[in-house]
GROMACS .gro file of N, CA and C in nm:
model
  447
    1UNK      N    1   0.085  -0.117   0.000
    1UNK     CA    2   0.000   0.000   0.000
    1UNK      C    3   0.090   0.123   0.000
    2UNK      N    4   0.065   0.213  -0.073
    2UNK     CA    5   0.085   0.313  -0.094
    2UNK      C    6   0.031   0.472  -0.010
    3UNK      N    7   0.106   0.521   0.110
    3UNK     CA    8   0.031   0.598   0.187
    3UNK      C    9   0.099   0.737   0.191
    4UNK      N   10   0.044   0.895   0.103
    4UNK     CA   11   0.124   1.000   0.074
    4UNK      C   12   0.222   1.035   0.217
    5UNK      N   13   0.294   1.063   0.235
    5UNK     CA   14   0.365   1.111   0.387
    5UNK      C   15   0.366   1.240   0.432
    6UNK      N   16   0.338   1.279   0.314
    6UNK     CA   17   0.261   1.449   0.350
    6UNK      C   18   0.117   1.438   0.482
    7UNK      N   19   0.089   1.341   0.436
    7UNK     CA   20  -0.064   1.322   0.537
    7UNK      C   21  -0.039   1.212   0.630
    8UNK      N   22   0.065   1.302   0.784
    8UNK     CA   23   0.074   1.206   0.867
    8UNK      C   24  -0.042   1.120   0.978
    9UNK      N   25  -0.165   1.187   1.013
    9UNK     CA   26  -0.278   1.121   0.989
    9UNK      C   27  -0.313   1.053   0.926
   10UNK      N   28  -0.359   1.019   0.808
   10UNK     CA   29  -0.358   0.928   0.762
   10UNK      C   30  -0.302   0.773   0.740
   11UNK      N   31  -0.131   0.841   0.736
   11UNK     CA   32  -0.018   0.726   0.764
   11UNK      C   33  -0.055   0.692   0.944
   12UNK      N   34  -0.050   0.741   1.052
   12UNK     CA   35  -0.087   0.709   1.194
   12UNK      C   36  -0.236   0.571   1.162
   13UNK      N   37  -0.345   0.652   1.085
   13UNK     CA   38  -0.439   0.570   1.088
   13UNK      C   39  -0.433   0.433   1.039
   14UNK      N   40  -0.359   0.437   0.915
   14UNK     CA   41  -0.342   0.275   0.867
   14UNK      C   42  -0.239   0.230   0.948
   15UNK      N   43  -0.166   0.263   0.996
   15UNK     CA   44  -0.034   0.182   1.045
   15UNK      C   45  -0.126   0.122   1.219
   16UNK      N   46  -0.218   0.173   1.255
   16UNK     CA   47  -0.312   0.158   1.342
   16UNK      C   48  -0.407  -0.003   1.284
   17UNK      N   49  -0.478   0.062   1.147
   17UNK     CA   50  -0.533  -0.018   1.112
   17UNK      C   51  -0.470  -0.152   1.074
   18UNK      N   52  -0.346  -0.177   1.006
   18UNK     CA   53  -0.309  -0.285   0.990
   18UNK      C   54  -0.278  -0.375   1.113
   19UNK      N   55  -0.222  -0.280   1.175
   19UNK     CA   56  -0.185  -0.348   1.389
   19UNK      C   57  -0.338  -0.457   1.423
   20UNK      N   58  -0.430  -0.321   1.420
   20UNK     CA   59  -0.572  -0.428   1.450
   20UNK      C   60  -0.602  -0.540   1.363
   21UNK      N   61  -0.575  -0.562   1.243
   21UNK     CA   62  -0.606  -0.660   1.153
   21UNK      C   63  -0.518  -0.800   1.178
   22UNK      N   64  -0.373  -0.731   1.211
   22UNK     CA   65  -0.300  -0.862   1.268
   22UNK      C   66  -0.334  -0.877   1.408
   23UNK      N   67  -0.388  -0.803   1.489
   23UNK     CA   68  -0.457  -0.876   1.622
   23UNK      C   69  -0.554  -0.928   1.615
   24UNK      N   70  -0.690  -0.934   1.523
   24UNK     CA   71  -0.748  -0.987   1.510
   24UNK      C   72  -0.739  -1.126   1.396
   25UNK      N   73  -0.602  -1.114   1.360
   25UNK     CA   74  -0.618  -1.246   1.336
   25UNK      C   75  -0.667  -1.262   1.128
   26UNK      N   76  -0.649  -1.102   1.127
   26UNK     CA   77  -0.735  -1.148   0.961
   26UNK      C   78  -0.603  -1.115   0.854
   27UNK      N   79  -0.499  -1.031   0.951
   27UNK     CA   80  -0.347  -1.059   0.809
   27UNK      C   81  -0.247  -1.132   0.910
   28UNK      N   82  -0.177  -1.197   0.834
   28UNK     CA   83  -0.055  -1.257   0.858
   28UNK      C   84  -0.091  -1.409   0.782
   29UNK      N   85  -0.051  -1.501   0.892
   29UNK     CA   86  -0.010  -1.639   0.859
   29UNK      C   87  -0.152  -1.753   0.875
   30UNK      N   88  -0.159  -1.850   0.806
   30UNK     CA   89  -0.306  -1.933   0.906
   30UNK      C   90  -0.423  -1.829   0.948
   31UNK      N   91  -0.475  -1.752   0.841
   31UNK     CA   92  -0.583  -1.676   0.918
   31UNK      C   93  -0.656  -1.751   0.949
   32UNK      N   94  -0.774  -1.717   1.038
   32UNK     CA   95  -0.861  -1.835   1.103
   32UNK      C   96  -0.813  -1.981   1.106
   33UNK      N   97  -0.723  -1.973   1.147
   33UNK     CA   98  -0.699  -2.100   1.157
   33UNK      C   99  -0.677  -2.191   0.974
   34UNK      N  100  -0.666  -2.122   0.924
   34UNK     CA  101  -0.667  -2.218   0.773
   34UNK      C  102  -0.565  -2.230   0.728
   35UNK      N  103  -0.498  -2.255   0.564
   35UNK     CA  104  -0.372  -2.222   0.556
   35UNK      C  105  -0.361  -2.111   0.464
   36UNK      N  106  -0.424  -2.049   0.494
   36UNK     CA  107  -0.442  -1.920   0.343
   36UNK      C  108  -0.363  -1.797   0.442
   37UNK      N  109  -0.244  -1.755   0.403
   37UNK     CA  110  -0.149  -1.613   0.442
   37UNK      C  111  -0.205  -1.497   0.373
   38UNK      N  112  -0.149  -1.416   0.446
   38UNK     CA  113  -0.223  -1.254   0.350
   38UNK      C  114  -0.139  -1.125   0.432
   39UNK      N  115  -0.093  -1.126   0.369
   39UNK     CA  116  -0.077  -0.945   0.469
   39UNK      C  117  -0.044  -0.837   0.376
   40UNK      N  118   0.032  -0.735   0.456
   40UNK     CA  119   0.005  -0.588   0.352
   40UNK      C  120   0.085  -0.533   0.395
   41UNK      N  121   0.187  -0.482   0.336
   41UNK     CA  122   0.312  -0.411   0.386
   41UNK      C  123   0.272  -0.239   0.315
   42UNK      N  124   0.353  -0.126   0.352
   42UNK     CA  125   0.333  -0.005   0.324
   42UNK      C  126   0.442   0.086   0.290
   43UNK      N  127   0.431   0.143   0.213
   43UNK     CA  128   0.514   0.261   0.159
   43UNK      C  129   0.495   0.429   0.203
   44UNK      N  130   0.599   0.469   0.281
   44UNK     CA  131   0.539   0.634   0.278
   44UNK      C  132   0.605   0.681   0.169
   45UNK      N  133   0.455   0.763   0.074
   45UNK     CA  134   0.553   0.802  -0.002
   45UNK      C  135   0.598   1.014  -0.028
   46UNK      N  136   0.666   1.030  -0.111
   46UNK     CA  137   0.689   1.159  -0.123
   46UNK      C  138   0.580   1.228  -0.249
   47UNK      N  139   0.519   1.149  -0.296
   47UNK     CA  140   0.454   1.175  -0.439
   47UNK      C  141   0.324   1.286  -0.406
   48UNK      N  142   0.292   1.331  -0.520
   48UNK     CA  143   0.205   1.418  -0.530
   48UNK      C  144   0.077   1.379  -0.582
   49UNK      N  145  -0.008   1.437  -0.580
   49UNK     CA  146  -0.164   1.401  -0.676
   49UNK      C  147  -0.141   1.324  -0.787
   50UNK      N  148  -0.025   1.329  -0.851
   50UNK     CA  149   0.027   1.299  -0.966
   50UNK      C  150   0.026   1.151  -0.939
   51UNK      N  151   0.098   1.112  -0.782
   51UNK     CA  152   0.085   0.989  -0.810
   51UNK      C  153  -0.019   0.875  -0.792
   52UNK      N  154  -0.166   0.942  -0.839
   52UNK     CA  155  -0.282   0.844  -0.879
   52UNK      C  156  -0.246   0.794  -0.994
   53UNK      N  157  -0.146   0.825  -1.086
   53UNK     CA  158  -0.166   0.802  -1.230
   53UNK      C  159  -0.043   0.668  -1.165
   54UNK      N  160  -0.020   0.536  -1.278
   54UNK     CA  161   0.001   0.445  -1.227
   54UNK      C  162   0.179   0.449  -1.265
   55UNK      N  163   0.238   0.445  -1.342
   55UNK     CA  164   0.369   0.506  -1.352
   55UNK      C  165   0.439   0.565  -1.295
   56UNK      N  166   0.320   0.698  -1.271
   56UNK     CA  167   0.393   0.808  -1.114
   56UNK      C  168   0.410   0.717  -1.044
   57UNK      N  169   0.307   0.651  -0.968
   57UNK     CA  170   0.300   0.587  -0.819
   57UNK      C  171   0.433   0.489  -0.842
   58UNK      N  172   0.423   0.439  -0.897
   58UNK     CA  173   0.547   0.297  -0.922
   58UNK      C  174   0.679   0.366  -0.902
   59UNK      N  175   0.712   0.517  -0.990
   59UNK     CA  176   0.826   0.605  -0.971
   59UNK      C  177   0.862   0.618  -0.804
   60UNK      N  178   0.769   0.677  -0.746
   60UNK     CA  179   0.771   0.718  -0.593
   60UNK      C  180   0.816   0.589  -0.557
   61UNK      N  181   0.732   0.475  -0.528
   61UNK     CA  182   0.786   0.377  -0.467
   61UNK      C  183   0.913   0.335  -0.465
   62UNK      N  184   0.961   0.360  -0.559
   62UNK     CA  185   1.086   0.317  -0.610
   62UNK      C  186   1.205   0.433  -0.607
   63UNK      N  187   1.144   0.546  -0.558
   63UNK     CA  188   1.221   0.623  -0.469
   63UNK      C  189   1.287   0.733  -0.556
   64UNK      N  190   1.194   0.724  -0.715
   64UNK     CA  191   1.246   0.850  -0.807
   64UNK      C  192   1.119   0.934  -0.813
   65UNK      N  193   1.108   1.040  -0.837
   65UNK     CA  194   1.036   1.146  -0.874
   65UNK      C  195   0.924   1.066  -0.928
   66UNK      N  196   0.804   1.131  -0.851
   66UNK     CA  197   0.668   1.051  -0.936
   66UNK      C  198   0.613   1.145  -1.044
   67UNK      N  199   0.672   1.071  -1.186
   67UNK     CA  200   0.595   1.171  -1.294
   67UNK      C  201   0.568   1.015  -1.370
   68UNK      N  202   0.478   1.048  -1.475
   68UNK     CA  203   0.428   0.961  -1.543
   68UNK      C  204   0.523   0.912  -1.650
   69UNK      N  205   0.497   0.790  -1.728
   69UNK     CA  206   0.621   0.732  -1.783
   69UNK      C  207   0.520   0.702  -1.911
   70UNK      N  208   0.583   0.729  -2.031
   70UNK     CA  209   0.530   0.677  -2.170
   70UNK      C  210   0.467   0.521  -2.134
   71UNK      N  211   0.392   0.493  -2.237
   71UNK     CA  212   0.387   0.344  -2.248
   71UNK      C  213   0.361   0.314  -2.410
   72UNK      N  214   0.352   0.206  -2.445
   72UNK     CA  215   0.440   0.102  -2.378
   72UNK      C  216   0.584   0.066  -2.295
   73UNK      N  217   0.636   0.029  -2.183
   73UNK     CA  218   0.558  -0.127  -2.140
   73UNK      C  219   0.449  -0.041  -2.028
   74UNK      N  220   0.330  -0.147  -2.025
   74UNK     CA  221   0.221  -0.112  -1.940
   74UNK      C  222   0.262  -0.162  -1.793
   75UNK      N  223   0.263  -0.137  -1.707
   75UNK     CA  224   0.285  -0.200  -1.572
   75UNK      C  225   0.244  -0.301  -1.540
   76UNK      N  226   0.134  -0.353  -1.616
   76UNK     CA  227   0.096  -0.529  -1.615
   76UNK      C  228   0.222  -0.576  -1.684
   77UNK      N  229   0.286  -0.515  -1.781
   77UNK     CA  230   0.438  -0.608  -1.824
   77UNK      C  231   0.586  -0.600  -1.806
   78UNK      N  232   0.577  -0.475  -1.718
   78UNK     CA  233   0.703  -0.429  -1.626
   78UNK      C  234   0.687  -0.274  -1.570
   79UNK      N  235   0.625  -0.337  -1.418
   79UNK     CA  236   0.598  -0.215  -1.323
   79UNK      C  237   0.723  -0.226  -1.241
   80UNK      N  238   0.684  -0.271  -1.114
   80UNK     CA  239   0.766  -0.192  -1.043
   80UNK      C  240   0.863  -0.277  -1.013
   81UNK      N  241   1.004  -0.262  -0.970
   81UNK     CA  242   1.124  -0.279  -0.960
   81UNK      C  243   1.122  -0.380  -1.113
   82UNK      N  244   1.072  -0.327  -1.244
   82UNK     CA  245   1.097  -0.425  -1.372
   82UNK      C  246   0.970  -0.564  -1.330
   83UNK      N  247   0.958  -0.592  -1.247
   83UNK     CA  248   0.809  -0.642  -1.301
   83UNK      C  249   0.657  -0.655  -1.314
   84UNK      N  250   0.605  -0.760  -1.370
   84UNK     CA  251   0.480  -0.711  -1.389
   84UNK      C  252   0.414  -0.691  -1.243
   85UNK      N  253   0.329  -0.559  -1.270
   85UNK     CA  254   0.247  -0.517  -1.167
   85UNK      C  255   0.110  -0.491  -1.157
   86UNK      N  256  -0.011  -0.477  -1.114
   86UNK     CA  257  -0.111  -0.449  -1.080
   86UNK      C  258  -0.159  -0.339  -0.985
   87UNK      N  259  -0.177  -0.236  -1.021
   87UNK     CA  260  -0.209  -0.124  -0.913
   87UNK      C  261  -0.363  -0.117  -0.950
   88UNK      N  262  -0.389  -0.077  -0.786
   88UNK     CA  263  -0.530  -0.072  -0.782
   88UNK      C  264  -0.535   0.021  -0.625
   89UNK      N  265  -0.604   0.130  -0.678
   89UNK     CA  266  -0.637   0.194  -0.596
   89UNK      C  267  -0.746   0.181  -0.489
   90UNK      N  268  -0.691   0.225  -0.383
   90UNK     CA  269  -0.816   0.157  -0.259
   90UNK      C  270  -0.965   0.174  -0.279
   91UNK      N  271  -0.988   0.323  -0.295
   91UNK     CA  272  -1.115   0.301  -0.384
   91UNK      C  273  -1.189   0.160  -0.416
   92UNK      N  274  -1.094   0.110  -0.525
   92UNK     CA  275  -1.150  -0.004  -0.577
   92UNK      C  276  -1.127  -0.093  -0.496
   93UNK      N  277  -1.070  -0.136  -0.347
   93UNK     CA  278  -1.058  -0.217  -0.322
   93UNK      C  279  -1.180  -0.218  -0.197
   94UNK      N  280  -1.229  -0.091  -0.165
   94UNK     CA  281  -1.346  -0.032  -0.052
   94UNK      C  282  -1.493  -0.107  -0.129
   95UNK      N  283  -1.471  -0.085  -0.231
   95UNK     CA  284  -1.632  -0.171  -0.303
   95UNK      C  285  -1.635  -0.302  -0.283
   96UNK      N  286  -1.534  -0.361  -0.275
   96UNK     CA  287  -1.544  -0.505  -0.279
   96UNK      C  288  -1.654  -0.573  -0.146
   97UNK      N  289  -1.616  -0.539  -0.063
   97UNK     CA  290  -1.745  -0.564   0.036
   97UNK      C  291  -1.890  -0.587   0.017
   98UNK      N  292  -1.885  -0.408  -0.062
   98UNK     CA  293  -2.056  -0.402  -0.062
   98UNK      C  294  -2.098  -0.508  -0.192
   99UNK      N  295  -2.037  -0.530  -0.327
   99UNK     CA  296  -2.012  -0.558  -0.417
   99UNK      C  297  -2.069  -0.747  -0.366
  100UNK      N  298  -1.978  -0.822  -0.242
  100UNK     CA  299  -2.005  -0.925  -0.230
  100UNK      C  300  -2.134  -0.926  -0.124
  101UNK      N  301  -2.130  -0.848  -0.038
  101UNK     CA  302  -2.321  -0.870   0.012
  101UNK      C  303  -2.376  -0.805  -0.068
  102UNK      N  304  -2.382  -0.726  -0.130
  102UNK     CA  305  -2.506  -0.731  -0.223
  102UNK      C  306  -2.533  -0.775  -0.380
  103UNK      N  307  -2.422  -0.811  -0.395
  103UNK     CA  308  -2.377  -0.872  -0.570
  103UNK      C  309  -2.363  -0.771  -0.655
  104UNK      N  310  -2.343  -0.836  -0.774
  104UNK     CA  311  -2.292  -0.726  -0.852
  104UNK      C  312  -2.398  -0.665  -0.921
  105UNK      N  313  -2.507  -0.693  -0.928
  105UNK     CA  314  -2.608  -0.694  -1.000
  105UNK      C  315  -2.684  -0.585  -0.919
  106UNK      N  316  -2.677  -0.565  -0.817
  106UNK     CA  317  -2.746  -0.452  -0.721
  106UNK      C  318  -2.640  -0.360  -0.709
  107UNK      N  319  -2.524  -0.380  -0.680
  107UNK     CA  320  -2.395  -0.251  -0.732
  107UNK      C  321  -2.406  -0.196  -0.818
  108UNK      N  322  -2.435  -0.265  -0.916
  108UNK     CA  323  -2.462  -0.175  -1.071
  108UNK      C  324  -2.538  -0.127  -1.075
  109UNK      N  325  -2.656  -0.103  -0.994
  109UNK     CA  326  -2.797  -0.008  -1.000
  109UNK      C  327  -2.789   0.127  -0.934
  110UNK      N  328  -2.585   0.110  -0.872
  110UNK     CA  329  -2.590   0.294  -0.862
  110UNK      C  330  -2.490   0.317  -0.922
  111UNK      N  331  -2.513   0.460  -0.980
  111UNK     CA  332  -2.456   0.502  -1.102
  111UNK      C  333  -2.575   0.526  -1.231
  112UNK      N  334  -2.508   0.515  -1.337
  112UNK     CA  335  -2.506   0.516  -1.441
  112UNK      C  336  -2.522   0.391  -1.546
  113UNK      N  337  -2.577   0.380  -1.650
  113UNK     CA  338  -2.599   0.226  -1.728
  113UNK      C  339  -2.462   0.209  -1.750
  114UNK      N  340  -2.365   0.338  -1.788
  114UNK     CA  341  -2.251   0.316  -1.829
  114UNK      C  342  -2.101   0.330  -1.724
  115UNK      N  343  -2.171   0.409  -1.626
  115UNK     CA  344  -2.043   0.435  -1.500
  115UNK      C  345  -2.135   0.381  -1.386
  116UNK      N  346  -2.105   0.242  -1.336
  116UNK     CA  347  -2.191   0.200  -1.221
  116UNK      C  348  -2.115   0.232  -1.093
  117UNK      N  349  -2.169   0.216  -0.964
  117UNK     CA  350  -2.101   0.253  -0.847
  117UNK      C  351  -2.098   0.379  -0.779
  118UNK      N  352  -2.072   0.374  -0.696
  118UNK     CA  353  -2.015   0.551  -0.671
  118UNK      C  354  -1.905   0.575  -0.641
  119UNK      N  355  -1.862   0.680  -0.617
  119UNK     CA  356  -1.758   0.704  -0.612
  119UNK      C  357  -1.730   0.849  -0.485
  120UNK      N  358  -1.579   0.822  -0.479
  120UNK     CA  359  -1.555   0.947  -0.355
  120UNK      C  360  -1.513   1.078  -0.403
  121UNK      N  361  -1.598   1.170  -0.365
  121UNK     CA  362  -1.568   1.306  -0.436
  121UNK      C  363  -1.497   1.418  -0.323
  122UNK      N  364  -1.392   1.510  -0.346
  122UNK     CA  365  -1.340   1.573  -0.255
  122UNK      C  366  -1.428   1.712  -0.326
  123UNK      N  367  -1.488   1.797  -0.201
  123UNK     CA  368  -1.591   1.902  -0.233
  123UNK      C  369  -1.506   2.019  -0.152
  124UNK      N  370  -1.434   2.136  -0.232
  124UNK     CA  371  -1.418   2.221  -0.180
  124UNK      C  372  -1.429   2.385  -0.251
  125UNK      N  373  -1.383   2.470  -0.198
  125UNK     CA  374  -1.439   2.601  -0.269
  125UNK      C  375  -1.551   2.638  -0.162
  126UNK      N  376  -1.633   2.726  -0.242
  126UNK     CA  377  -1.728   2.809  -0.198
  126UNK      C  378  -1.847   2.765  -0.184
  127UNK      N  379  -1.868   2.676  -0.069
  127UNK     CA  380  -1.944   2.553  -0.090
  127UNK      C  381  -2.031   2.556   0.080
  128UNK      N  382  -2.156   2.503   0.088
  128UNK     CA  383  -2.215   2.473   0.250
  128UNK      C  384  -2.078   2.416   0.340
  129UNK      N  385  -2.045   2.294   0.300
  129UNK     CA  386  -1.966   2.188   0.351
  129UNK      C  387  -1.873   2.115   0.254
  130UNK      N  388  -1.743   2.164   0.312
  130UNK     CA  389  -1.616   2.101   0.226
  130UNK      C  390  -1.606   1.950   0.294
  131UNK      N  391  -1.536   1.891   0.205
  131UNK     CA  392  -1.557   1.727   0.276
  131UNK      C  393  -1.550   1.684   0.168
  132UNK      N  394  -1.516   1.518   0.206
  132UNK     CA  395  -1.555   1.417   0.123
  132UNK      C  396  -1.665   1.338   0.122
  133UNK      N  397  -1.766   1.322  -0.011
  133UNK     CA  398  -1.860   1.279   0.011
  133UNK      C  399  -1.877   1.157  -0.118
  134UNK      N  400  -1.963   1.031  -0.072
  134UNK     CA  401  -1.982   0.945  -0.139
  134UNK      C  402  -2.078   0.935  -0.188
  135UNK      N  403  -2.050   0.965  -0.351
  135UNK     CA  404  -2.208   0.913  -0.461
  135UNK      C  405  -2.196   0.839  -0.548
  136UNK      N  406  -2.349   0.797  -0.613
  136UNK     CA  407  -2.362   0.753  -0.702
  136UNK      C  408  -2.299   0.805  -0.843
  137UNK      N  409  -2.221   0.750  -0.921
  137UNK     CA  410  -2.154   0.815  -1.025
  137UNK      C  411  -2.274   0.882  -1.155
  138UNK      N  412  -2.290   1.007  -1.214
  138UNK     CA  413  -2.393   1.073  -1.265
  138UNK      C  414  -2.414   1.158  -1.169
  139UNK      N  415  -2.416   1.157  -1.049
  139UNK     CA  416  -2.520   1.170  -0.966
  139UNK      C  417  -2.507   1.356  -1.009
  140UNK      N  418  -2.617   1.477  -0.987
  140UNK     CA  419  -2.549   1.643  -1.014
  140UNK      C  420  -2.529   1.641  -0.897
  141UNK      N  421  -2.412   1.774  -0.875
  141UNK     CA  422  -2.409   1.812  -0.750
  141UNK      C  423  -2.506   1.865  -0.689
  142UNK      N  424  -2.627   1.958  -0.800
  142UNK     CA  425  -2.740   2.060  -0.737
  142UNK      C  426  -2.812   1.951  -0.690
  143UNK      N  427  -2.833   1.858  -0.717
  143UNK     CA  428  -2.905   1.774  -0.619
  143UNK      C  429  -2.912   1.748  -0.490
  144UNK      N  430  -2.765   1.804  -0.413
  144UNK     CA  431  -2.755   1.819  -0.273
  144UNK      C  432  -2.757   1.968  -0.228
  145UNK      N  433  -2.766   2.054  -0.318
  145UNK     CA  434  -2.802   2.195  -0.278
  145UNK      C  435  -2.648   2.206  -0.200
  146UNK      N  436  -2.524   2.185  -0.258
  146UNK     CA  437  -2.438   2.228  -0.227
  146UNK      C  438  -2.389   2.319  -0.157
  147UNK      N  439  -2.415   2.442  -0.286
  147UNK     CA  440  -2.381   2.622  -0.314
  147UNK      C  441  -2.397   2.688  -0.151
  148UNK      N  442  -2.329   2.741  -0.146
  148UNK     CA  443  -2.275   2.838  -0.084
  148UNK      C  444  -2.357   2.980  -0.078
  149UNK      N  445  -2.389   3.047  -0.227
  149UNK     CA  446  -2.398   3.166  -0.280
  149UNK      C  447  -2.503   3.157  -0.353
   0.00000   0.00000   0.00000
């Protein structure tokens, strides 16, 4: 995982959160008792907004300047330290929950026919309430009577 280090809150909170996950028993070795391992190691990194884009992020990790890199090769065929990689932003990894109690078939009924889900929006400016808020993708903003002015 990838956690900016500009936002030491944040880094405090997961390094919290992963602690509880190995006390309870759901990362490391034999979870529940089975033989299935899992855990999650973390990166602070120096990167900027920039590094949502998947090249940046791989740069930072790897401890050079996070700017984006031509492609071809795609990071599925040589990401990071030269091999193939998979980045996936937490985002996508926060749906998976709702996604399995309620299936996919009821996930897809928020949103859009063509952008299903929702998604996390950062709301700031001249606004009632700055924050992050979670919608349905389509969704207008005047629909929450946002405005400020």
């Amino acid at each position: 995982m990838y956690v900016r280090a500009e936002y030491p809150l944040a880094v405090e909170r997961f390094k919290k959160a992963i602690a509880a996950a190995r006390e309870y028993g759901i990362l490391g070795n034999n979870i529940f008792g089975s033989s299935f391992n899992f855990d999650i190691s973390y990166v602070e990194g120096a990167g900027a907004f920039v590094c949502g884009e998947e090249t940046a992020l791989i740069g930072s990790i790897e401890g050079r300047a996070g700017r984006p890199l031509p492609r071809p090769p795609y990071p599925a065929q040589k990401g990071l330290w030269g091999r193939p990689t998979n980045i996936n932003n937490v985002e996508t990894w926060f749906n998976i929950p709702a996604i399995m109690t309620i299936g996919g078939d009821e996930f897809a009924k928020f949103g859009t026919q063509a952008s299903t889900g929702t998604k996390v929006f950062s709301l700031v400016g001249k606004i009632k309430n700055t924050g992050l808020v979670e919608l349905p993708l389509g969704t207008p903003l005047e629909k929450y009577n946002l405005s400020d002015g």
